[in-house]
CSV table of N, CA and C in Angstrom, one decimal:
chain,number,residue,atom,x,y,z
A,139,UNK,N,0.9,-1.2,0.0
A,139,UNK,CA,0.0,0.0,0.0
A,139,UNK,C,0.9,1.2,0.0
A,140,UNK,N,0.7,2.2,-0.9
A,140,UNK,CA,1.4,3.4,-1.0
A,140,UNK,C,3.0,3.1,-1.1
A,141,UNK,N,3.3,2.1,-1.9
A,141,UNK,CA,4.7,1.7,-2.1
A,141,UNK,C,5.4,1.1,-0.8
A,142,UNK,N,4.6,0.6,0.1
A,142,UNK,CA,5.1,0.0,1.3
A,142,UNK,C,4.6,-1.5,1.2
A,143,UNK,N,5.6,-2.4,1.4
A,143,UNK,CA,5.2,-3.8,1.4
A,143,UNK,C,4.2,-4.1,2.6
A,144,UNK,N,3.2,-4.8,2.2
A,144,UNK,CA,2.1,-5.1,3.2
A,144,UNK,C,1.8,-6.6,3.1
A,145,UNK,N,1.4,-7.1,4.3
A,145,UNK,CA,0.9,-8.5,4.3
A,145,UNK,C,-0.2,-8.6,5.4
A,146,UNK,N,-1.0,-9.5,5.2
A,146,UNK,CA,-2.1,-9.8,6.1
A,146,UNK,C,-1.9,-11.3,6.6
A,147,UNK,N,-2.0,-11.5,7.9
A,147,UNK,CA,-1.9,-12.8,8.4
A,147,UNK,C,-2.6,-13.0,9.7
A,148,UNK,N,-2.8,-14.3,10.0
A,148,UNK,CA,-3.4,-14.7,11.3
A,148,UNK,C,-2.3,-15.0,12.2
A,149,UNK,N,-2.5,-14.8,13.5
A,149,UNK,CA,-1.6,-15.1,14.6
A,149,UNK,C,-2.4,-15.7,15.7
A,150,UNK,N,-1.8,-16.7,16.4
A,150,UNK,CA,-2.5,-17.2,17.6
A,150,UNK,C,-1.4,-17.7,18.5
A,151,UNK,N,-1.8,-17.7,19.8
A,151,UNK,CA,-0.9,-18.3,20.8
A,151,UNK,C,-1.8,-18.9,21.9
A,152,UNK,N,-1.2,-19.9,22.6
A,152,UNK,CA,-1.9,-20.6,23.7
A,152,UNK,C,-1.3,-20.2,25.0
A,153,UNK,N,-2.2,-20.1,26.0
A,153,UNK,CA,-1.8,-19.9,27.4
A,153,UNK,C,-2.3,-21.1,28.2
A,154,UNK,N,-1.5,-21.6,29.0
A,154,UNK,CA,-1.9,-22.8,29.8
A,154,UNK,C,-1.1,-24.0,29.4
A,155,UNK,N,-1.0,-24.9,30.3
A,155,UNK,CA,-0.2,-26.1,30.1
A,155,UNK,C,-1.0,-27.3,29.6
A,156,UNK,N,-2.2,-27.5,30.2
A,156,UNK,CA,-2.9,-28.7,29.9
A,156,UNK,C,-4.0,-28.3,28.9
A,157,UNK,N,-4.6,-29.3,28.2
A,157,UNK,CA,-5.6,-29.0,27.2
A,157,UNK,C,-6.9,-28.5,27.8
A,158,UNK,N,-7.1,-28.8,29.1
A,158,UNK,CA,-8.4,-28.4,29.7
A,158,UNK,C,-8.2,-26.9,30.2
A,159,UNK,N,-7.0,-26.5,30.6
A,159,UNK,CA,-6.8,-25.2,31.2
A,159,UNK,C,-6.2,-24.2,30.1
A,160,UNK,N,-5.9,-24.7,29.0
A,160,UNK,CA,-5.3,-23.9,27.9
A,160,UNK,C,-6.4,-23.1,27.2
A,161,UNK,N,-5.9,-21.9,26.8
A,161,UNK,CA,-6.8,-21.0,26.0
A,161,UNK,C,-6.0,-20.4,24.9
A,162,UNK,N,-6.6,-20.4,23.7
A,162,UNK,CA,-6.0,-19.9,22.5
A,162,UNK,C,-6.5,-18.5,22.2
A,163,UNK,N,-5.6,-17.5,21.9
A,163,UNK,CA,-6.0,-16.2,21.5
A,163,UNK,C,-5.7,-16.0,20.0
A,164,UNK,N,-6.6,-15.4,19.3
A,164,UNK,CA,-6.5,-15.3,17.9
A,164,UNK,C,-6.5,-13.8,17.5
A,165,UNK,N,-5.7,-13.5,16.4
A,165,UNK,CA,-5.5,-12.2,15.9
A,165,UNK,C,-5.5,-12.2,14.4
A,166,UNK,N,-6.0,-11.1,13.8
A,166,UNK,CA,-5.9,-10.8,12.4
A,166,UNK,C,-5.0,-9.6,12.3
A,167,UNK,N,-3.9,-9.7,11.5
A,167,UNK,CA,-2.9,-8.6,11.6
A,167,UNK,C,-2.5,-8.1,10.2
A,168,UNK,N,-2.5,-6.8,10.0
A,168,UNK,CA,-1.9,-6.2,8.9
A,168,UNK,C,-0.5,-5.7,9.2
A,169,UNK,N,0.4,-6.0,8.4
A,169,UNK,CA,1.8,-5.6,8.6
A,169,UNK,C,2.2,-4.7,7.5
A,170,UNK,N,2.7,-3.5,7.8
A,170,UNK,CA,3.3,-2.6,6.8
A,170,UNK,C,4.8,-2.4,7.1
A,171,UNK,N,5.6,-2.6,6.1
A,171,UNK,CA,7.0,-2.4,6.3
A,171,UNK,C,7.5,-1.0,5.8
A,172,UNK,N,8.4,-0.5,6.5
A,172,UNK,CA,9.1,0.8,6.2
A,172,UNK,C,10.5,0.4,6.0
A,173,UNK,N,10.9,0.4,4.7
A,173,UNK,CA,12.2,-0.2,4.4
A,173,UNK,C,13.4,0.5,5.0
A,174,UNK,N,13.4,1.8,5.2
A,174,UNK,CA,14.5,2.5,5.8
A,174,UNK,C,14.3,3.1,7.2
A,175,UNK,N,13.2,2.8,7.8
A,175,UNK,CA,13.0,3.3,9.1
A,175,UNK,C,13.0,2.2,10.1
A,176,UNK,N,13.7,2.4,11.2
A,176,UNK,CA,13.8,1.5,12.3
A,176,UNK,C,13.1,2.2,13.5
A,177,UNK,N,12.0,1.7,13.9
A,177,UNK,CA,11.2,2.3,15.0
A,177,UNK,C,11.7,1.9,16.3
A,178,UNK,N,11.5,2.7,17.4
A,178,UNK,CA,11.6,2.2,18.7
A,178,UNK,C,10.4,1.4,18.9
A,179,UNK,N,10.4,0.6,20.0
A,179,UNK,CA,9.2,-0.2,20.3
A,179,UNK,C,8.1,0.8,20.7
A,180,UNK,N,6.9,0.6,20.1
A,180,UNK,CA,5.7,1.5,20.4
A,180,UNK,C,4.5,0.6,20.4
A,181,UNK,N,3.6,0.7,21.4
A,181,UNK,CA,2.4,0.0,21.4
A,181,UNK,C,1.2,0.9,21.8
A,182,UNK,N,0.2,1.0,20.9
A,182,UNK,CA,-1.0,1.7,21.3
A,182,UNK,C,-2.0,0.5,21.5
A,183,UNK,N,-2.3,0.1,22.7
A,183,UNK,CA,-3.1,-1.0,23.1
A,183,UNK,C,-4.5,-0.7,23.3
A,184,UNK,N,-5.4,-1.2,22.6
A,184,UNK,CA,-6.8,-1.0,22.8
A,184,UNK,C,-7.2,-1.7,24.1
A,185,UNK,N,-8.0,-1.0,24.9
A,185,UNK,CA,-8.4,-1.6,26.2
A,185,UNK,C,-9.5,-2.6,26.0
A,186,UNK,N,-10.0,-2.7,24.7
A,186,UNK,CA,-11.0,-3.8,24.5
A,186,UNK,C,-10.4,-5.1,24.3
A,187,UNK,N,-9.0,-5.2,24.2
A,187,UNK,CA,-8.3,-6.4,24.1
A,187,UNK,C,-7.8,-6.9,25.4
A,188,UNK,N,-8.3,-8.1,25.8
A,188,UNK,CA,-7.8,-8.6,27.1
A,188,UNK,C,-6.4,-9.1,27.0
A,189,UNK,N,-6.1,-9.7,25.9
A,189,UNK,CA,-4.7,-10.1,25.6
A,189,UNK,C,-4.3,-9.5,24.3
A,190,UNK,N,-3.0,-9.4,24.0
A,190,UNK,CA,-2.6,-8.9,22.8
A,190,UNK,C,-1.4,-9.6,22.3
A,191,UNK,N,-1.2,-9.6,21.0
A,191,UNK,CA,0.0,-10.2,20.4
A,191,UNK,C,1.1,-9.1,20.5
A,192,UNK,N,2.3,-9.5,20.9
A,192,UNK,CA,3.4,-8.5,21.0
A,192,UNK,C,4.5,-8.9,20.1
A,193,UNK,N,4.8,-8.1,19.2
A,193,UNK,CA,5.9,-8.3,18.2
A,193,UNK,C,7.1,-7.5,18.6
A,194,UNK,N,7.5,-7.6,19.8
A,194,UNK,CA,8.6,-6.7,20.3
A,194,UNK,C,10.0,-7.2,19.8
A,195,UNK,N,10.6,-6.4,19.0
A,195,UNK,CA,12.0,-6.8,18.6
A,195,UNK,C,13.0,-5.8,19.2
A,196,UNK,N,12.6,-5.2,20.3
A,196,UNK,CA,13.5,-4.2,20.9
A,196,UNK,C,14.6,-4.8,21.7
A,197,UNK,N,14.7,-6.1,21.9
A,197,UNK,CA,15.7,-6.7,22.6
A,197,UNK,C,15.7,-6.5,24.1
A,198,UNK,N,14.5,-6.3,24.7
A,198,UNK,CA,14.3,-6.2,26.1
A,198,UNK,C,14.4,-4.7,26.6
A,199,UNK,N,14.5,-3.8,25.7
A,199,UNK,CA,14.6,-2.4,26.2
A,199,UNK,C,13.3,-2.0,27.0
A,200,UNK,N,13.5,-1.3,28.0
A,200,UNK,CA,12.4,-1.0,29.0
A,200,UNK,C,11.4,-0.1,28.3
A,201,UNK,N,10.1,-0.4,28.5
A,201,UNK,CA,9.0,0.4,28.0
A,201,UNK,C,8.5,1.2,29.1
A,202,UNK,N,7.9,2.4,28.7
A,202,UNK,CA,7.2,3.3,29.7
A,202,UNK,C,5.8,3.5,29.2
A,203,UNK,N,4.9,3.7,30.1
A,203,UNK,CA,3.6,4.1,29.7
A,203,UNK,C,3.5,5.6,29.6
A,204,UNK,N,2.8,6.0,28.5
A,204,UNK,CA,2.6,7.4,28.3
A,204,UNK,C,1.2,7.7,28.5
A,205,UNK,N,0.9,8.7,29.3
A,205,UNK,CA,-0.4,9.1,29.7
A,205,UNK,C,-1.1,9.8,28.6
A,206,UNK,N,-2.3,9.4,28.2
A,206,UNK,CA,-3.1,10.0,27.1
A,206,UNK,C,-4.0,11.0,27.8
A,207,UNK,N,-4.5,11.9,26.9
A,207,UNK,CA,-5.4,13.0,27.4
A,207,UNK,C,-6.8,12.5,27.6
A,208,UNK,N,-7.5,13.0,28.5
A,208,UNK,CA,-8.9,12.9,28.7
A,208,UNK,C,-9.5,11.5,28.4
A,209,UNK,N,-10.5,11.5,27.4
A,209,UNK,CA,-11.3,10.4,27.1
A,209,UNK,C,-10.4,9.2,26.5
A,210,UNK,N,-9.3,9.5,26.0
A,210,UNK,CA,-8.5,8.4,25.3
A,210,UNK,C,-7.9,7.5,26.3
A,211,UNK,N,-7.6,8.0,27.6
A,211,UNK,CA,-7.0,7.1,28.5
A,211,UNK,C,-7.9,6.0,29.0
A,212,UNK,N,-9.2,6.1,28.7
A,212,UNK,CA,-10.2,5.0,29.0
A,212,UNK,C,-10.4,4.1,27.8
A,213,UNK,N,-9.7,4.4,26.7
A,213,UNK,CA,-9.9,3.5,25.5
A,213,UNK,C,-8.6,2.9,25.1
A,214,UNK,N,-7.4,3.5,25.4
A,214,UNK,CA,-6.1,3.0,24.9
A,214,UNK,C,-5.1,3.2,26.0
A,215,UNK,N,-4.1,2.3,26.0
A,215,UNK,CA,-2.9,2.4,26.7
A,215,UNK,C,-1.8,2.6,25.7
A,216,UNK,N,-0.9,3.5,26.0
A,216,UNK,CA,0.2,3.8,25.1
A,216,UNK,C,1.6,3.5,25.8
A,217,UNK,N,2.4,2.7,25.1
A,217,UNK,CA,3.7,2.3,25.7
A,217,UNK,C,4.8,2.6,24.6
A,218,UNK,N,6.0,2.9,25.1
A,218,UNK,CA,7.1,3.1,24.2
A,218,UNK,C,8.4,2.9,24.9
A,219,UNK,N,9.4,2.7,24.1
A,219,UNK,CA,10.8,2.6,24.6
A,219,UNK,C,11.1,4.0,25.3
A,220,UNK,N,11.7,3.8,26.5
A,220,UNK,CA,12.0,5.0,27.3
A,220,UNK,C,12.9,6.0,26.5
A,221,UNK,N,12.5,7.3,26.5
A,221,UNK,CA,13.3,8.3,25.8
A,221,UNK,C,12.6,8.8,24.5
A,222,UNK,N,11.6,8.0,24.0
A,222,UNK,CA,10.9,8.3,22.7
A,222,UNK,C,9.5,8.9,23.0
A,223,UNK,N,9.2,9.3,24.2
A,223,UNK,CA,7.9,9.7,24.5
A,223,UNK,C,7.4,10.9,23.6
A,224,UNK,N,8.2,11.9,23.3
A,224,UNK,CA,7.8,13.0,22.5
A,224,UNK,C,7.5,12.6,21.1
A,225,UNK,N,8.4,11.8,20.5
A,225,UNK,CA,8.2,11.3,19.1
A,225,UNK,C,6.9,10.5,19.0
A,226,UNK,N,6.6,9.7,20.1
A,226,UNK,CA,5.4,8.9,20.1
A,226,UNK,C,4.1,9.7,20.1
A,227,UNK,N,4.2,10.8,20.9
A,227,UNK,CA,3.1,11.7,20.9
A,227,UNK,C,2.9,12.5,19.6
A,228,UNK,N,4.0,12.7,18.9
A,228,UNK,CA,3.9,13.3,17.6
A,228,UNK,C,3.1,12.4,16.6
A,229,UNK,N,3.2,11.1,16.8
A,229,UNK,CA,2.5,10.1,16.0
A,229,UNK,C,1.1,10.0,16.4
A,230,UNK,N,0.8,9.8,17.6
A,230,UNK,CA,-0.5,9.6,18.1
A,230,UNK,C,-1.1,10.9,18.6
A,231,UNK,N,-1.4,11.8,17.7
A,231,UNK,CA,-2.0,13.1,17.9
A,231,UNK,C,-3.5,13.0,18.3
A,232,UNK,N,-4.0,14.1,18.7
A,232,UNK,CA,-5.5,14.1,19.0
A,232,UNK,C,-6.3,13.6,17.8
A,233,UNK,N,-5.9,14.1,16.6
A,233,UNK,CA,-6.6,13.7,15.3
A,233,UNK,C,-6.6,12.2,15.1
A,234,UNK,N,-5.5,11.6,15.3
A,234,UNK,CA,-5.3,10.1,15.1
A,234,UNK,C,-6.1,9.4,16.2
A,235,UNK,N,-6.0,9.8,17.4
A,235,UNK,CA,-6.7,9.1,18.5
A,235,UNK,C,-8.2,9.3,18.4
A,236,UNK,N,-8.6,10.5,17.9
A,236,UNK,CA,-10.1,10.8,17.7
A,236,UNK,C,-10.6,9.8,16.6
A,237,UNK,N,-9.9,9.6,15.5
A,237,UNK,CA,-10.3,8.7,14.5
A,237,UNK,C,-10.4,7.3,15.0
A,238,UNK,N,-9.4,6.9,15.8
A,238,UNK,CA,-9.4,5.5,16.3
A,238,UNK,C,-10.5,5.3,17.4
A,239,UNK,N,-10.8,6.4,18.1
A,239,UNK,CA,-11.9,6.2,19.1
A,239,UNK,C,-13.2,6.0,18.5
A,240,UNK,N,-13.4,6.5,17.3
A,240,UNK,CA,-14.7,6.3,16.6
A,240,UNK,C,-14.7,5.2,15.6
A,241,UNK,N,-13.6,4.8,15.0
A,241,UNK,CA,-13.6,3.8,14.0
A,241,UNK,C,-12.8,2.6,14.3
A,242,UNK,N,-11.8,2.7,15.3
A,242,UNK,CA,-10.9,1.6,15.5
A,242,UNK,C,-10.6,1.3,16.9
A,243,UNK,N,-11.6,1.4,17.8
A,243,UNK,CA,-11.4,1.2,19.2
A,243,UNK,C,-11.0,-0.3,19.5
A,244,UNK,N,-11.3,-1.2,18.6
A,244,UNK,CA,-10.9,-2.6,18.8
A,244,UNK,C,-9.6,-3.0,18.2
A,245,UNK,N,-8.9,-2.0,17.6
A,245,UNK,CA,-7.6,-2.3,17.0
A,245,UNK,C,-6.5,-1.8,17.8
A,246,UNK,N,-5.4,-2.5,17.9
A,246,UNK,CA,-4.1,-2.1,18.5
A,246,UNK,C,-3.1,-1.8,17.4
A,247,UNK,N,-2.2,-0.9,17.7
A,247,UNK,CA,-1.2,-0.6,16.7
A,247,UNK,C,0.2,-0.8,17.4
A,248,UNK,N,1.1,-1.4,16.7
A,248,UNK,CA,2.4,-1.7,17.3
A,248,UNK,C,3.5,-1.4,16.3
A,249,UNK,N,4.6,-0.9,16.8
A,249,UNK,CA,5.8,-0.7,15.9
A,249,UNK,C,6.9,-1.5,16.5
A,250,UNK,N,7.6,-2.2,15.7
A,250,UNK,CA,8.8,-3.0,16.1
A,250,UNK,C,9.7,-3.2,14.9
A,251,UNK,N,10.9,-2.9,15.1
A,251,UNK,CA,11.9,-3.0,14.0
A,251,UNK,C,11.5,-2.0,12.9
A,252,UNK,N,11.3,-2.5,11.7
A,252,UNK,CA,10.9,-1.6,10.6
A,252,UNK,C,9.4,-1.8,10.2
A,253,UNK,N,8.6,-2.4,11.1
A,253,UNK,CA,7.3,-2.7,10.8
A,253,UNK,C,6.3,-2.0,11.7
A,254,UNK,N,5.1,-1.8,11.1
A,254,UNK,CA,3.9,-1.3,11.8
A,254,UNK,C,2.9,-2.4,11.7
A,255,UNK,N,2.4,-2.8,12.9
A,255,UNK,CA,1.3,-3.8,12.9
A,255,UNK,C,0.0,-3.2,13.4
A,256,UNK,N,-1.0,-3.5,12.7
A,256,UNK,CA,-2.4,-3.1,13.1
A,256,UNK,C,-3.2,-4.4,13.2
A,257,UNK,N,-3.7,-4.6,14.4
A,257,UNK,CA,-4.3,-5.9,14.6
A,257,UNK,C,-5.6,-5.8,15.4
A,258,UNK,N,-6.4,-6.9,15.2
A,258,UNK,CA,-7.7,-7.0,15.9
A,258,UNK,C,-7.6,-8.4,16.6
A,259,UNK,N,-8.2,-8.5,17.7
A,259,UNK,CA,-8.2,-9.8,18.4
A,259,UNK,C,-9.3,-10.7,18.0
A,260,UNK,N,-9.5,-10.8,16.7
A,260,UNK,CA,-10.5,-11.7,16.1
A,260,UNK,C,-9.8,-12.5,15.0
A,261,UNK,N,-10.3,-13.6,14.7
A,261,UNK,CA,-9.9,-14.4,13.5
A,261,UNK,C,-10.9,-14.0,12.4
A,262,UNK,N,-10.6,-12.9,11.6
A,262,UNK,CA,-11.6,-12.4,10.7
A,262,UNK,C,-11.7,-13.4,9.5
A,263,UNK,N,-12.9,-13.8,9.2
A,263,UNK,CA,-13.2,-14.7,8.2
A,263,UNK,C,-14.2,-14.3,7.1
A,264,UNK,N,-14.8,-13.1,7.3
A,264,UNK,CA,-15.7,-12.7,6.3
A,264,UNK,C,-15.3,-11.4,5.6
A,265,UNK,N,-15.8,-11.1,4.4
A,265,UNK,CA,-15.3,-10.0,3.6
A,265,UNK,C,-15.7,-8.7,4.3
A,266,UNK,N,-16.8,-8.6,4.9
A,266,UNK,CA,-17.3,-7.3,5.5
A,266,UNK,C,-16.3,-6.9,6.6
A,267,UNK,N,-16.0,-7.8,7.5
A,267,UNK,CA,-15.0,-7.5,8.6
A,267,UNK,C,-13.6,-7.2,8.1
A,268,UNK,N,-13.2,-7.9,7.0
A,268,UNK,CA,-11.9,-7.6,6.4
A,268,UNK,C,-11.9,-6.3,5.8
A,269,UNK,N,-12.9,-5.9,5.0
A,269,UNK,CA,-13.0,-4.6,4.4
A,269,UNK,C,-13.0,-3.5,5.4
A,270,UNK,N,-13.7,-3.7,6.5
A,270,UNK,CA,-13.7,-2.7,7.6
A,270,UNK,C,-12.3,-2.5,8.1
A,271,UNK,N,-11.6,-3.6,8.4
A,271,UNK,CA,-10.3,-3.5,9.0
A,271,UNK,C,-9.3,-2.9,8.0
A,272,UNK,N,-9.4,-3.2,6.7
A,272,UNK,CA,-8.5,-2.7,5.7
A,272,UNK,C,-8.8,-1.2,5.5
A,273,UNK,N,-10.0,-0.7,5.7
A,273,UNK,CA,-10.4,0.7,5.6
A,273,UNK,C,-9.7,1.4,6.7
A,274,UNK,N,-9.7,0.9,7.9
A,274,UNK,CA,-9.1,1.5,9.1
A,274,UNK,C,-7.6,1.5,8.9
A,275,UNK,N,-7.0,0.5,8.4
A,275,UNK,CA,-5.6,0.4,8.1
A,275,UNK,C,-5.2,1.5,7.1
A,276,UNK,N,-5.9,1.6,6.1
A,276,UNK,CA,-5.7,2.7,5.1
A,276,UNK,C,-5.7,4.1,5.7
A,277,UNK,N,-6.8,4.3,6.4
A,277,UNK,CA,-7.0,5.7,7.0
A,277,UNK,C,-5.8,6.0,8.0
A,278,UNK,N,-5.4,5.0,8.8
A,278,UNK,CA,-4.4,5.2,9.8
A,278,UNK,C,-3.1,5.5,9.0
A,279,UNK,N,-2.8,4.7,8.0
A,279,UNK,CA,-1.6,4.9,7.2
A,279,UNK,C,-1.6,6.2,6.6
A,280,UNK,N,-2.7,6.6,6.0
A,280,UNK,CA,-2.8,7.9,5.3
A,280,UNK,C,-2.6,9.1,6.3
A,281,UNK,N,-3.0,8.9,7.6
A,281,UNK,CA,-2.8,9.9,8.6
A,281,UNK,C,-1.4,10.0,9.1
A,282,UNK,N,-0.7,8.8,9.3
A,282,UNK,CA,0.6,8.9,9.9
A,282,UNK,C,1.7,8.4,9.0
A,283,UNK,N,1.5,7.7,7.9
A,283,UNK,CA,2.5,7.1,7.1
A,283,UNK,C,3.6,8.2,6.6
A,284,UNK,N,3.2,9.3,6.1
A,284,UNK,CA,4.2,10.3,5.7
A,284,UNK,C,5.0,10.8,6.8
A,285,UNK,N,4.4,11.0,8.0
A,285,UNK,CA,5.1,11.4,9.2
A,285,UNK,C,6.1,10.4,9.6
A,286,UNK,N,5.7,9.1,9.5
A,286,UNK,CA,6.7,8.0,9.9
A,286,UNK,C,7.9,8.0,9.0
A,287,UNK,N,7.7,8.3,7.8
A,287,UNK,CA,8.8,8.3,6.8
A,287,UNK,C,9.7,9.5,7.1
A,288,UNK,N,9.1,10.6,7.5
A,288,UNK,CA,9.9,11.8,7.8
A,288,UNK,C,10.7,11.6,9.1
A,289,UNK,N,10.1,10.8,10.0
A,289,UNK,CA,10.8,10.6,11.3
A,289,UNK,C,11.9,9.6,11.3
A,290,UNK,N,12.2,9.0,10.2
A,290,UNK,CA,13.3,8.1,10.0
A,290,UNK,C,14.6,8.6,10.6
A,291,UNK,N,15.0,9.8,10.2
A,291,UNK,CA,16.2,10.4,10.6
A,291,UNK,C,16.2,10.7,12.1
A,292,UNK,N,15.0,11.1,12.6
A,292,UNK,CA,14.9,11.4,14.1
A,292,UNK,C,15.2,10.1,14.9
A,293,UNK,N,14.6,9.0,14.5
A,293,UNK,CA,14.8,7.8,15.2
A,293,UNK,C,16.2,7.3,15.1
A,294,UNK,N,16.8,7.5,13.9
A,294,UNK,CA,18.2,7.0,13.7
A,294,UNK,C,19.2,7.8,14.6
A,295,UNK,N,18.9,9.1,14.8
A,295,UNK,CA,19.8,9.9,15.7
A,295,UNK,C,19.6,9.5,17.1
A,296,UNK,N,18.4,9.2,17.5
A,296,UNK,CA,18.1,8.9,18.9
A,296,UNK,C,18.4,7.5,19.3
A,297,UNK,N,18.4,6.5,18.4
A,297,UNK,CA,18.6,5.1,18.8
A,297,UNK,C,19.9,4.9,19.5
A,298,UNK,N,21.1,5.4,19.1
A,298,UNK,CA,22.3,5.1,19.8
A,298,UNK,C,22.3,5.6,21.2
A,299,UNK,N,21.7,6.7,21.5
A,299,UNK,CA,21.6,7.2,22.8
A,299,UNK,C,20.7,6.5,23.7
A,300,UNK,N,19.4,6.4,23.3
A,300,UNK,CA,18.4,5.8,24.2
A,300,UNK,C,18.5,4.3,24.3
A,301,UNK,N,18.8,3.6,23.2
A,301,UNK,CA,18.9,2.1,23.3
A,301,UNK,C,20.1,1.7,24.0
A,302,UNK,N,21.2,2.5,23.9
A,302,UNK,CA,22.4,2.1,24.7
A,302,UNK,C,22.3,2.4,26.2
A,303,UNK,N,21.5,3.5,26.5
A,303,UNK,CA,21.3,3.9,27.9
A,303,UNK,C,20.7,2.8,28.7
A,304,UNK,N,19.7,2.1,28.1
A,304,UNK,CA,19.0,1.0,28.9
A,304,UNK,C,19.8,-0.2,29.1
A,305,UNK,N,20.9,-0.3,28.5
A,305,UNK,CA,21.7,-1.6,28.6
A,305,UNK,C,22.5,-1.5,29.9
A,306,UNK,N,22.7,-0.4,30.5
A,306,UNK,CA,23.5,-0.2,31.7
A,306,UNK,C,22.7,-0.5,33.0
């Protein structure tokens, strides 16, 4: 989409050891790749999701929770690698959160490595639900995709400082 490689896939994981106490969580995921951008770990977690898939490739770098304004703190939790809070708030502006609060409250957005993941905690199997999810993905990308490309250099400058700081 918009010259960015994209793929759609299902993901699931099991919690519990025995077949009787085990539970499987299912997700439908859109993955968008940014070939030259390496993101810090970022997660906008929808509070409608009890469990979520975590594609963290940050290598154990410590995450911090970022407080969202007003109504959004009851809909989403926002986490990022320590030190990138300002950049994350540049991505998740009032406009983006407003759109998500009306159209995508059941979607979580995650950044890890050079990928952005937008996912729902459903195993989507019908065209209507898939079209709805794709529409949300397109709108999110259209709102923040150009910004993410421009932030490539910002992240590249900050990575050596913030990612190295957490190793001590």
